[in-house]
Each structure stands twice: as C-alpha cells, then as structure tokens.
Short mmCIF file of C-alpha atoms and ligand atoms in Angstrom, two decimals:
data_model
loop_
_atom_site.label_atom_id
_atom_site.label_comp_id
_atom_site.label_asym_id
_atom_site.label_seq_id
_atom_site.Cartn_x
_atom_site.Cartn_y
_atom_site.Cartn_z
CA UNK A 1 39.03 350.06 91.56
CA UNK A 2 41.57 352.03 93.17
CA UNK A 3 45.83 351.06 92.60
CA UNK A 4 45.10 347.45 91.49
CA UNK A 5 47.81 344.88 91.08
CA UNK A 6 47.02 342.05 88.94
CA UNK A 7 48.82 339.45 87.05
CA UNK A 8 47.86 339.96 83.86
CA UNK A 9 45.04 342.57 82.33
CA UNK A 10 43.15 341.32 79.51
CA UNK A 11 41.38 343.52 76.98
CA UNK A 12 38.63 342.67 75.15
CA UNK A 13 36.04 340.17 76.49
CA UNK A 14 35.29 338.21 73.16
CA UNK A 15 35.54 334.63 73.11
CA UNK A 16 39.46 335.39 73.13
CA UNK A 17 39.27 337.15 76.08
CA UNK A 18 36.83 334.93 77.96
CA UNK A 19 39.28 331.70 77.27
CA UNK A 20 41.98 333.45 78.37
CA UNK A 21 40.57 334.74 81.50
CA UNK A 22 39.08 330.96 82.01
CA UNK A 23 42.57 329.32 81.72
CA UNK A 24 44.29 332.08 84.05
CA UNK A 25 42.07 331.25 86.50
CA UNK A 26 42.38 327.84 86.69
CA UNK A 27 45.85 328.10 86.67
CA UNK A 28 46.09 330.00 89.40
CA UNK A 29 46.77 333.32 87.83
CA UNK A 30 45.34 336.74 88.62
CA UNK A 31 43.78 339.00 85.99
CA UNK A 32 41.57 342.22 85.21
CA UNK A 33 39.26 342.08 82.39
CA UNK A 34 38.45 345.53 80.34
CA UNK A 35 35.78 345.50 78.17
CA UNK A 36 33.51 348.24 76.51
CA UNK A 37 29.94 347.17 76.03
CA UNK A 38 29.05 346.85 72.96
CA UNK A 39 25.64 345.61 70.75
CA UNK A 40 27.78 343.90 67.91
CA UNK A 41 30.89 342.35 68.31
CA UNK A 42 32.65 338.60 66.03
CA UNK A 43 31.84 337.24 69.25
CA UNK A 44 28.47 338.16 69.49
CA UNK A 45 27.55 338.10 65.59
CA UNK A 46 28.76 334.59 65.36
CA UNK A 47 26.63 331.58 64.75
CA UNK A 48 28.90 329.76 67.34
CA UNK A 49 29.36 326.41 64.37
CA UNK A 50 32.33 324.10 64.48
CA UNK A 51 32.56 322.20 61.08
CA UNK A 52 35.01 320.38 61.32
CA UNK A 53 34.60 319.83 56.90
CA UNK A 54 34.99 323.35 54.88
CA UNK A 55 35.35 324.44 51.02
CA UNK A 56 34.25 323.06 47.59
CA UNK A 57 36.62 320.26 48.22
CA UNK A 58 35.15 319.70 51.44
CA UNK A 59 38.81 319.40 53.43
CA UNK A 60 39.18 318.84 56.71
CA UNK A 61 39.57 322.25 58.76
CA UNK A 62 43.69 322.94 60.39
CA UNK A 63 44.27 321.22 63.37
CA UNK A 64 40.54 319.67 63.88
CA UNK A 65 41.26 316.43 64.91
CA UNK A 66 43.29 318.10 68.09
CA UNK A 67 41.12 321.01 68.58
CA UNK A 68 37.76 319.26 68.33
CA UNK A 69 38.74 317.06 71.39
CA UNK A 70 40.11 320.01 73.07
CA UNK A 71 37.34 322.19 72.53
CA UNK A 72 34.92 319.66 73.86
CA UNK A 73 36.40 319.26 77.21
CA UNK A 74 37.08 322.68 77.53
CA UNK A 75 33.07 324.01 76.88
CA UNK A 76 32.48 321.09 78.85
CA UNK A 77 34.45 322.31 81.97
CA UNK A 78 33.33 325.96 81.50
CA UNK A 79 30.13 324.70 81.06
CA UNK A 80 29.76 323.04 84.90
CA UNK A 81 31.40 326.13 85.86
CA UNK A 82 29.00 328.45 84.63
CA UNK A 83 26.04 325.99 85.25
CA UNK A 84 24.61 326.31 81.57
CA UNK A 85 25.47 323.25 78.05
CA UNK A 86 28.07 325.78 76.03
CA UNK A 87 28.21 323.47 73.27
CA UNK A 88 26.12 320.79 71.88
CA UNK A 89 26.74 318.31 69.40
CA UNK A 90 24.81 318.56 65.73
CA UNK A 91 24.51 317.22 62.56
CA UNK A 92 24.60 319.52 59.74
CA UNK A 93 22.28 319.14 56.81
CA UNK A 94 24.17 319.77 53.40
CA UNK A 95 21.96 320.29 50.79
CA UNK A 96 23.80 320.19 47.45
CA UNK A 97 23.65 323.39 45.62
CA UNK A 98 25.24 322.15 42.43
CA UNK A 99 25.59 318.97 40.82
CA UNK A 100 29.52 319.58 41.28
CA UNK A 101 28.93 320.08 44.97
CA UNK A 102 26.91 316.83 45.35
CA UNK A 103 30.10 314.99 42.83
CA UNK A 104 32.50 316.31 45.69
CA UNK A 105 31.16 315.05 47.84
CA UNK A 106 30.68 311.79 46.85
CA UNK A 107 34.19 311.62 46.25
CA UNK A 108 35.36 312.57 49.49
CA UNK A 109 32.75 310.00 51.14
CA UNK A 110 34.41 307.81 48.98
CA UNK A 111 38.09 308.71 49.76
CA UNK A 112 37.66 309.69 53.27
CA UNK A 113 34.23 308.94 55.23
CA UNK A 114 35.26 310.91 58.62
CA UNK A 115 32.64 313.59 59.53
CA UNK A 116 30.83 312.48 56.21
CA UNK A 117 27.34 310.68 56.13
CA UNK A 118 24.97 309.48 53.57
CA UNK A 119 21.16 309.96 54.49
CA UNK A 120 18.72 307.04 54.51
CA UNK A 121 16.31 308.77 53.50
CA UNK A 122 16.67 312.00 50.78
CA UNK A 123 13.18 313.06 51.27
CA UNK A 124 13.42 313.38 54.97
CA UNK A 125 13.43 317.19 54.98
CA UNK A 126 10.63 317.56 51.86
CA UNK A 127 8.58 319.19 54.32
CA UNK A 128 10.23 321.92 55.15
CA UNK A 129 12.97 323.03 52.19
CA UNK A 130 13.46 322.98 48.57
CA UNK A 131 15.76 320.68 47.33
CA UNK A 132 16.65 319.18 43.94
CA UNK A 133 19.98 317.45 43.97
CA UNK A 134 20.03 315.93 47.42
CA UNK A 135 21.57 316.21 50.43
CA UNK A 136 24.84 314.92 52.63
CA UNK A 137 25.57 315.20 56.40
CA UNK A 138 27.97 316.48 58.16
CA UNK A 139 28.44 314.58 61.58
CA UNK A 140 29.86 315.24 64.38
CA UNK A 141 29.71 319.33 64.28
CA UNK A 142 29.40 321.34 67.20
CA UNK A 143 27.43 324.57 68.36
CA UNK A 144 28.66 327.03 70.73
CA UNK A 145 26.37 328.93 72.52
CA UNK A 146 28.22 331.95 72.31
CA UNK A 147 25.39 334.60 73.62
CA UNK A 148 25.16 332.17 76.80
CA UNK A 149 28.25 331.81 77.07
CA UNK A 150 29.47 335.24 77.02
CA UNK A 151 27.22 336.86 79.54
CA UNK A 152 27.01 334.29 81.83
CA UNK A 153 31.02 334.43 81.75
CA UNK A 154 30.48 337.84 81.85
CA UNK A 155 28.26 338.29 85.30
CA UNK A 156 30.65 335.89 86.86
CA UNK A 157 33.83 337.91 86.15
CA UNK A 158 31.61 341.33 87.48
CA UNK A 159 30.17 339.67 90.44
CA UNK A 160 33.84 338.36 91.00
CA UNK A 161 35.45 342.28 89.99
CA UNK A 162 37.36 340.75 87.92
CA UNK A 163 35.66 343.25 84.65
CA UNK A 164 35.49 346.29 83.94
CA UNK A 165 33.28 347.96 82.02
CA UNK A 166 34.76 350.46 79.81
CA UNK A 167 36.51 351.68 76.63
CA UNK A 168 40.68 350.80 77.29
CA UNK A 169 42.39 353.83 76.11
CA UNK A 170 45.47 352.82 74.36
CA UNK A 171 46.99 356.21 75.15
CA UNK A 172 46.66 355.77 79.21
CA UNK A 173 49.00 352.32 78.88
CA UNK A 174 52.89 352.27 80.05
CA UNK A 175 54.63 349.70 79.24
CA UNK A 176 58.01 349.43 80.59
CA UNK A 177 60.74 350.13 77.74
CA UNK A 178 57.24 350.40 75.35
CA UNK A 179 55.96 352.03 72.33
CA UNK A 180 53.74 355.26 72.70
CA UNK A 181 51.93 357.21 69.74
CA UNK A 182 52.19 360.90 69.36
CA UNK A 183 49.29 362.78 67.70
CA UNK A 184 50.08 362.00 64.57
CA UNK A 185 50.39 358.37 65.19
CA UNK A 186 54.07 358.04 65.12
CA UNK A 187 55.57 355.21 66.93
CA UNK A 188 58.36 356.19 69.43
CA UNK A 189 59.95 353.95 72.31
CA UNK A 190 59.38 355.68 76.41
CA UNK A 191 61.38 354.95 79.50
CA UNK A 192 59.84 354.69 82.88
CA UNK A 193 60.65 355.74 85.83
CA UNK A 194 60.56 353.62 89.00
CA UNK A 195 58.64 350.07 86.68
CA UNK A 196 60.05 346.78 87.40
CA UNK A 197 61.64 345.13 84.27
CA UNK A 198 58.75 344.12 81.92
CA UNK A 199 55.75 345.58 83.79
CA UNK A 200 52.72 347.40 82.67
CA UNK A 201 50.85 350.10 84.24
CA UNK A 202 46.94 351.39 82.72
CA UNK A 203 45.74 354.18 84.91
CA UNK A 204 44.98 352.36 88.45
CA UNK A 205 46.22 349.05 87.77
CA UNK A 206 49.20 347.71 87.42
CA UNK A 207 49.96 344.39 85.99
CA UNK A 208 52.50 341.94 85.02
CA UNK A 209 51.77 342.01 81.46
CA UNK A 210 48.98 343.03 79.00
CA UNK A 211 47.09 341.22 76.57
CA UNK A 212 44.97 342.28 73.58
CA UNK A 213 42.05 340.17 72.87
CA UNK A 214 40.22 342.77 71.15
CA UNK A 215 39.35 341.96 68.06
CA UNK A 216 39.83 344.29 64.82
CA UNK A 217 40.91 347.06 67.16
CA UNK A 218 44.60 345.27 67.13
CA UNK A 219 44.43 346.14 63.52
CA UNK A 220 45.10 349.79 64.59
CA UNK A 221 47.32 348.60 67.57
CA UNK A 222 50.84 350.41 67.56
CA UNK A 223 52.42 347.14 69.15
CA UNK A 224 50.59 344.94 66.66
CA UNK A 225 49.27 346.78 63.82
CA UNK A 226 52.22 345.08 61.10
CA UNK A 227 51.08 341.89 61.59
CA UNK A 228 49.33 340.95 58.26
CA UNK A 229 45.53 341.09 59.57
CA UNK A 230 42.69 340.23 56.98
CA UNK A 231 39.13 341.84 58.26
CA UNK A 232 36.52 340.15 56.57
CA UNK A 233 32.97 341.65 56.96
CA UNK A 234 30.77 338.96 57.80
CA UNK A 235 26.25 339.88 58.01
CA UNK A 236 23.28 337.56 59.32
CA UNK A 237 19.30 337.57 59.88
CA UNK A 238 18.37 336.34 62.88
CA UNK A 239 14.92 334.68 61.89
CA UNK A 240 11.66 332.99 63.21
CA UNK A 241 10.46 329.61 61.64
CA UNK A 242 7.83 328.62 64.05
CA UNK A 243 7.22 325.09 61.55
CA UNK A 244 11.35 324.56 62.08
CA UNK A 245 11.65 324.90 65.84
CA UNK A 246 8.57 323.00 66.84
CA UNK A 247 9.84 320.11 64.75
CA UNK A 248 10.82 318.41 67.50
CA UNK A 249 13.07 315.62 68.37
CA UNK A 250 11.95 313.47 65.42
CA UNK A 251 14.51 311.22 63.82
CA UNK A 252 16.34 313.66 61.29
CA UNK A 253 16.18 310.00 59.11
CA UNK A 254 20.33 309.41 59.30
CA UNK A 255 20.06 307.42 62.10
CA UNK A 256 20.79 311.10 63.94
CA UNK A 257 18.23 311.47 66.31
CA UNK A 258 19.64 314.57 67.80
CA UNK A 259 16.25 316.24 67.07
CA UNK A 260 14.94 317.91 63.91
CA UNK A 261 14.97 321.36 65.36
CA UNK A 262 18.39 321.21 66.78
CA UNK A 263 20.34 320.76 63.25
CA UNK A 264 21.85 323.15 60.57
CA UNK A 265 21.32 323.56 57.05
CA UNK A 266 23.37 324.37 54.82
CA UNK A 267 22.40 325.70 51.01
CA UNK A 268 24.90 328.34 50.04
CA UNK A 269 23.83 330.05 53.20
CA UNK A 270 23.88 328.30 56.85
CA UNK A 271 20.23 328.03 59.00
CA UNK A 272 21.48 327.43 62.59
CA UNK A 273 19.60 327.62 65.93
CA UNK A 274 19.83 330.59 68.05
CA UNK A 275 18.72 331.79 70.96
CA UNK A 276 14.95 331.88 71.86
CA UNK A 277 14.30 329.10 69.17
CA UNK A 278 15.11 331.64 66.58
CA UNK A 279 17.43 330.76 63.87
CA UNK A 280 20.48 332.34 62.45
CA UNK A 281 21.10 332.64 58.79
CA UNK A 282 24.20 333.98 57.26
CA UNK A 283 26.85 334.91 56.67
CA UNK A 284 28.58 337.18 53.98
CA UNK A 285 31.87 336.86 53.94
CA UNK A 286 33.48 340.00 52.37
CA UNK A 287 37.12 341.41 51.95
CA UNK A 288 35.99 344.50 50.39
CA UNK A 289 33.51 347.23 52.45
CA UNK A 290 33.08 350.70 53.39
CA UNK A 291 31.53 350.06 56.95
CA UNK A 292 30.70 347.11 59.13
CA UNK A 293 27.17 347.80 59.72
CA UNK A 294 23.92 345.85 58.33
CA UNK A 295 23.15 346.54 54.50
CA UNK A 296 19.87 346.68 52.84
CA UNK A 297 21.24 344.78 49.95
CA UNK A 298 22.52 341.43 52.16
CA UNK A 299 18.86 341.89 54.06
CA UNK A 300 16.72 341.70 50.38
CA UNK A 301 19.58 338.95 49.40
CA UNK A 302 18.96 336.16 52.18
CA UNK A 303 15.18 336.97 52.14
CA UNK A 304 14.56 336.18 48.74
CA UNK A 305 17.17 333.08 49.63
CA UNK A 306 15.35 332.25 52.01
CA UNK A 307 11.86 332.72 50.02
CA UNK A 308 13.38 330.22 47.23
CA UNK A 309 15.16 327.66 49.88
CA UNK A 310 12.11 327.36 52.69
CA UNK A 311 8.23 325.32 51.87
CA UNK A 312 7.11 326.89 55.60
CA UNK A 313 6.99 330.71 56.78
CA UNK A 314 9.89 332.48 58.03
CA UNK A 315 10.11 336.14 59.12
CA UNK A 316 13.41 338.39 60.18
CA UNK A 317 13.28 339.67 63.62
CA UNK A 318 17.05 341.11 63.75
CA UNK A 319 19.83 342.06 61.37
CA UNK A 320 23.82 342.04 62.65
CA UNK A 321 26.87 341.99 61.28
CA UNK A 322 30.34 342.48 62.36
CA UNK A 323 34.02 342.14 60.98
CA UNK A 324 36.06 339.25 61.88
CA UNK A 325 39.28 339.52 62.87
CA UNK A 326 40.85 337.17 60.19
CA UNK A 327 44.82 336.67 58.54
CA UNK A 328 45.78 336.81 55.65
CA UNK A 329 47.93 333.33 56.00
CA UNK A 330 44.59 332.10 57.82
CA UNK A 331 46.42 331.50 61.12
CA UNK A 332 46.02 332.82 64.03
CA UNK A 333 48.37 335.35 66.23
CA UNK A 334 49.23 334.39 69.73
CA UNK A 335 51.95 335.38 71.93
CA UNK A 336 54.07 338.37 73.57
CA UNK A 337 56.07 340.89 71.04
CA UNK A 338 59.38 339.67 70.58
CA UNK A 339 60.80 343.06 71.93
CA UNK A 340 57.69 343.80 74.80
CA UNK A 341 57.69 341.01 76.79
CA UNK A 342 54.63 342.42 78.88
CA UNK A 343 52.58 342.92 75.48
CA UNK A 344 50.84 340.11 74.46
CA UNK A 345 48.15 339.36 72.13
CA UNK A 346 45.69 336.98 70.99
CA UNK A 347 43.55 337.42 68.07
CA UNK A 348 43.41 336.37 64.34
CA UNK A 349 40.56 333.25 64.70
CA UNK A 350 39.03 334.57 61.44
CA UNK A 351 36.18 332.31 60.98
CA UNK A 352 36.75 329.78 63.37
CA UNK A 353 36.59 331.38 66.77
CA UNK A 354 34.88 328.53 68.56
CA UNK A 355 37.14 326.16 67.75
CA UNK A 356 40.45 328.05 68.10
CA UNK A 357 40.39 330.59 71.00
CA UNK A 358 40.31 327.48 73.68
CA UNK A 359 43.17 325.58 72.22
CA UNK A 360 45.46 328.73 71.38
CA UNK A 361 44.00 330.93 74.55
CA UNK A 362 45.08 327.33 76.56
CA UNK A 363 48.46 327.81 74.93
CA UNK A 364 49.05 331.07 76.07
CA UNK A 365 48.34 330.33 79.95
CA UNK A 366 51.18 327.45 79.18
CA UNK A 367 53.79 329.70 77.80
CA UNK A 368 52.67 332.49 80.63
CA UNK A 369 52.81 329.49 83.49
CA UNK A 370 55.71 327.30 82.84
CA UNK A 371 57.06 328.83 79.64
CA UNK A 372 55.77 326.13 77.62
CA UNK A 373 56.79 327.29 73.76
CA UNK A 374 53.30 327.92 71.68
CA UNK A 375 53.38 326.14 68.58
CA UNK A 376 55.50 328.29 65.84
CA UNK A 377 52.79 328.39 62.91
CA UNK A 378 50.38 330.43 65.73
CA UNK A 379 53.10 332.47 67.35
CA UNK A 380 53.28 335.75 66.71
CA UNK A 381 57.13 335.59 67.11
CA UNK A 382 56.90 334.09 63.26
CA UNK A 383 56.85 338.16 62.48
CA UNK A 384 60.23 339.37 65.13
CA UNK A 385 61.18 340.55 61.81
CA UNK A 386 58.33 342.84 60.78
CA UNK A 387 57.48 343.77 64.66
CA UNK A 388 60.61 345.03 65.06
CA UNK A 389 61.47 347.60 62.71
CA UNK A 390 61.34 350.74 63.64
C1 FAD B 401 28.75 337.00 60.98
C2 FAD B 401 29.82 336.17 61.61
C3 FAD B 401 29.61 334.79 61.77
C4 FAD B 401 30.58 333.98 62.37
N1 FAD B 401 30.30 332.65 62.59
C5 FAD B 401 31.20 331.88 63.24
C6 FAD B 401 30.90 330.54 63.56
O1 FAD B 401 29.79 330.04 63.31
N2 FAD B 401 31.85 329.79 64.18
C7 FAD B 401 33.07 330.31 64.53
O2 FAD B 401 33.90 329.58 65.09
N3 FAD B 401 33.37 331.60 64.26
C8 FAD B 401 32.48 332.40 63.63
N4 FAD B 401 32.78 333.70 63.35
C9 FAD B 401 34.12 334.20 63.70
C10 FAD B 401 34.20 334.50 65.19
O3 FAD B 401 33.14 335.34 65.49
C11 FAD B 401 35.54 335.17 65.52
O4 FAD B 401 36.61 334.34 65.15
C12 FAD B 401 35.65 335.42 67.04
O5 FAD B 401 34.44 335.87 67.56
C13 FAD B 401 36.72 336.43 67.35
O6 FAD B 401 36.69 336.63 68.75
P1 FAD B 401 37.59 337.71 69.47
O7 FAD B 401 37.44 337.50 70.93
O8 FAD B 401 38.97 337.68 68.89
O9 FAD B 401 37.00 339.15 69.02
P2 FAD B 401 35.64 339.89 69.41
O10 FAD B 401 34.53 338.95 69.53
O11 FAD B 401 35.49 341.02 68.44
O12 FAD B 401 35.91 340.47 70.85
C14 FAD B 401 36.67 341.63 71.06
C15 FAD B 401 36.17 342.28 72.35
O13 FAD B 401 37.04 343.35 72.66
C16 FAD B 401 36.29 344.47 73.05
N5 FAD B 401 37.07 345.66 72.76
C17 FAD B 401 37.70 345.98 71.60
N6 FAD B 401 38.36 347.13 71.73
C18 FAD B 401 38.17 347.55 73.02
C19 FAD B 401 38.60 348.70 73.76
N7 FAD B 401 39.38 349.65 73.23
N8 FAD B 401 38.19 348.82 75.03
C20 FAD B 401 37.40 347.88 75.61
N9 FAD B 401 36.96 346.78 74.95
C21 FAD B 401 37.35 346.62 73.67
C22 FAD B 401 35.01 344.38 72.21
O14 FAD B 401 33.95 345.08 72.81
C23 FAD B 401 34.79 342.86 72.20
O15 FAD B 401 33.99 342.46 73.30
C24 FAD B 401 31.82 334.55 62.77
C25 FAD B 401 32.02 335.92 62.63
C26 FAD B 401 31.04 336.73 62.06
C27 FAD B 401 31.28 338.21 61.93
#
C-alpha cells in the first residue's frame, strides 16, 4: 500500500479490533486494519462463553441485561455478513462442586430465577460425568464462535485491503502534537511539520486518528501504559470426547433440547464445544506468572480433572494459553486520550470479551460519528488525571 489515507487505522485484529472495524464500516467510515499473525492471542485462546451468571454468589454479570440483547443482534448481523452462525444459544450444565455451591444456588433460584433453571431430571448426564451433589442450569448463555469468526472477518478485510499483515511499530507512528519514546523509554511530546490538527501518520498511511485494539501490548503503550491494566494469565486443553460430541441432539432432560453435544459443563473447570467437535476445557485464571506460555503443571492438573470428572474417554489434542487483557476496577477502557485526540483505544474486556467488545466497540463508532458521549464508567477519560502527567 503506497501513501494511504484512511479514516481511522486500527491495530490489533482481536475481537476488539474486528468490532470496531465492523461498526466503521457500517457507518460509513474508512479504516486500515494492522495486525501481526500470531498462533495465540485472548481472542483466539478464548472459549468464546457469555454467562450471563458469575461467582460463588452467582450475580448477575455488569451490564448483561443491555449487552446480551446487543450482542445478539450484533453476531447476528455480522453473522449474515460473513455467511457463517457467530453465536449460538446454550444451556450450561452446573454441576455443584460443593454443598455450599449447590446452597447458593438454591438461594438465588429462590430470590431471583432469571438465567437460573432446575433440572427435571438429576441423573440426566450419569452417563457421561461424575457427579455427587447435583446439578443447576444456566439458561440462556451464549457461544461465540470466535475462531470462525475471526478468520472469516479476517479474509474479508484482506480480500477487501482493508488488513495488513504485520507487526505495527510503535516507533514509526506521528501523531500530531504526540508522545514519542527515546531509547530509554522516556516519554517526550514532538511537533510536526506540515499535519493537520489532530492527524496521525504510520509510515505510508495517513489517518484521521489511531486506535489500539491490541491487547496486553497497550500495557507497554506510552499513550496508555498508566491506565491501571490487570493481565491475568488464563491456559486451556483443547480435547476429544468422541462419546460427548456424538451425543446428539437428545433432550438434555430440562426441557432444553438444544442438543446434548452442544452444551457446557461446568465443575470447577468449564467443558465447552470447539471447533471440529473438539471441546475446550479451561481456564486458569492467574495474576501471578513468569511467562504466558502453556505449563506442564496446568496440562497434568485438568487431566487428572478431567480423569476424576469424565465416565467416557477423553484425550488432549492441543494446549494454549494466553493473557487477557483485564483491569484492575474490572471495567473496560474505551475512548481517545484526553490530551491526543487522534489516539484512541479500546481494550480492557478481561474475561468477558464476547460480550463487551460489540457494545463498547459500537460506542466508540458513536462518539467517532456524531460525538455521542461513551458511557463515563468505560471511558478512558475517567483517568485525564493520571494520562496527563508528565
Ligand atoms: C484462556 C482464555 C479464555 C477466555 N475465555 C473467554 C470466554 O469464554 N468468553 C469471553 O467473553 N472472554 C474470554 N476470554 C477473554 C477474551 O479472550 C478477551 O477479553 C478478548 O479476547 C480480548 O480481545 P482483544 O481484541 O482486546 O485482544 P486480543 O485478542 O489479544 O487481540 C489483540 C490483537 O492485536 C494484535 N497485536 C498486538 N500487538 C500488535 C502489534 N504491535 N502489531 C500488530 N498486531 C498486534 C494481536 O496479534 C491480536 O490479534 C478468555 C481469555 C483467555 C486467555
């Protein structure tokens, strides 16, 4: 691509960056997409659930009654688009691991019965698991087929040449009035020369503004780095039940009959369908590591879980992990820098990707658009204070 003007360049093609580039172009709005390849990214570790229940209390998740909606029509639209089902409804199977779990949740079906069912029958899964104190479902959830989704999205927006396929070097980006590192990673503030007010220039391409949808890498940002990010280290087996996935679409005995082989499970660990009727199991979910590759340890860990939890053969065809890029205040950051206008970001979906990048990544396009404001407890103008010291 040779002296490209766009209206906004996106980096990072994670489920971030692919809502963002989805809502851009429906509203009209030009963009470039930059995105390294790579085997293992949150996007592409992620199971791709929406529970809309979470916790020992079993509380309902921020926002889900507005994002669940919003979610739905937007995989659904994306979805005709890209000529594939991004998300399907599911039931999820929540086997009690303690009698205080199976107490909670009796007392929240009690309280509050949304998303919460009772099964008809507790021995329907007796076959396949292990289970001593019951079970409870969780109804509506959702699953996103995130590796579908992604490089489907992802051969549209090359056959369009709208992506491109490479590492963004920080150091090459000029941002009108903006921040640049020296060697030693010191922040200092350039002029430029001949820039309209506000504009952004990356080697060939020059844009209106710039935003970072890349994951942990904001974490080292210069622009973004104070923001208080949380990376949480999250690993999964990807695994073959061949008794599980040719369960077919038997009634799962809760009057569900979305099919036996298209729920989840839940026992301390989640058992999810993935591609190729393999199944996902996972995750860890850890604040404190040295790397964010696969361990040994979590591999032995969820086998012999696994061993304990499953009646019927199951064997591990692939390890991944990656870290998610998570908050400490659990919320997520969206929005330009209060002092760079043209530097935007959006990022921070911690465990909850699926649900959050099409309602916040929707939000952006609106403040972008018609300057709609995006709501306060998601925009990163909560921290003008900290993102503006020098
Ligand atoms: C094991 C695990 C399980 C999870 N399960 C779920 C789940 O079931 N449901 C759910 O909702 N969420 C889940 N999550 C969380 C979810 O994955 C994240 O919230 C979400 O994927 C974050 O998306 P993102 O687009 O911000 O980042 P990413 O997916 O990390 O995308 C960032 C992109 O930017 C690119 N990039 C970064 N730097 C550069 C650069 N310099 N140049 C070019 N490209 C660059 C990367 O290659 C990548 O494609 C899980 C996460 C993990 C790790």
């Amino acid at each position: 691509m040779n002296n490209m003007r766009t209206d906004v360049l996106i980096v990072g093609q994670g489920i971030c960056g692919t809502f963002l580039s989805w809502w851009l172009e429906q509203a009209g709005v030009s963009f470039i997409v930059i995105d390294e390849p790579r085997p293992f990214t949150a996007s592409k570790a992620a199971a791709g659930l929406i529970n809309p229940v979470t916790g020992r209390r079993i509380v309902t998740t921020w926002m889900i009654d507005e994002l669940l909606p919003f979610a739905g029509e937007a995989y659904r639209q994306m979805g005709e688009t890209l000529g594939m089902s991004c998300m399907t409804p599911t039931s999820l199977v929540d086997f009690f691991p303690t009698a205080q779990m199976r107490l909670a949740f009796l007392k929240r079906y009690e309280e509050d019965p949304s998303y919460l069912q009772l099964p008809a029958d507790e021995h329907a899964w007796d076959d396949v698991f292990r289970y001593e104190l019951g079970y409870g479902v969780i109804s509506p959830c959702y699953l996103v087929n995130l590796p579908a989704l992604l490089s489907v999205s992802r051969k549209r927006m090359l056959e369009r040449g709208v992506l491109l396929e490479e590492r963004f070097d920080r150091e090459d980006l000029i941002v009108e009035g903006g921040l640049q590192l020296d060697g030693q990673g010191k922040r200092s503030t350039v002029g430029t020369s001949g820039m309209k007010e506000g504009r952004v220039r990356y080697r060939d391409i020059s844009a209106g503004q710039v935003v970072f949808c890349d994951g942990i890498e904001s974490f080292t940002n210069p622009y973004f780095s104070r923001l208080p990010f949380a990376p949480n280290k999250g690993e999964a087996l990807v695994v073959e039940i061949p008794e599980l996935s040719q369960a077919g679409k038997e009634d799962t005995g809760n009057g569900d009959a979305r099919g036996r082989a298209g729920a989840v499970f839940k026992k301390g660990i989640s058992l999810a369908p993935w591609k190729e009727g393999l199944y996902w199991v996972g995750a860890s979910y850890e604040w404190a590591f040295d790397h964010g590759e696969p361990t040994e340890a979590f591999r032995k860990r969820t086998e012999a879980l696994l061993q304990e939890w499953l009646k019927v053969p199951v064997r591990t065809v692939e390890h991944i992990a990656s870290v998610r890029p998570a908050t400490l205040e659990r919320r997520p950051f969206v929005g330009f820098h209060p002092l760079h206008p043209a530097v935007g970001i959006l990022n921070g979906m911690g465990t909850k990707g699926c649900s959050l990048a099409p309602y916040f990544a929707h939000q952006l396009v609106q403040s972008i658009t018609k300057g709609i404001p995006i709501r306060p407890d998601a925009d990163v103008r909560r921290f003008s204070g900290i993102l503006s010291r020098n």
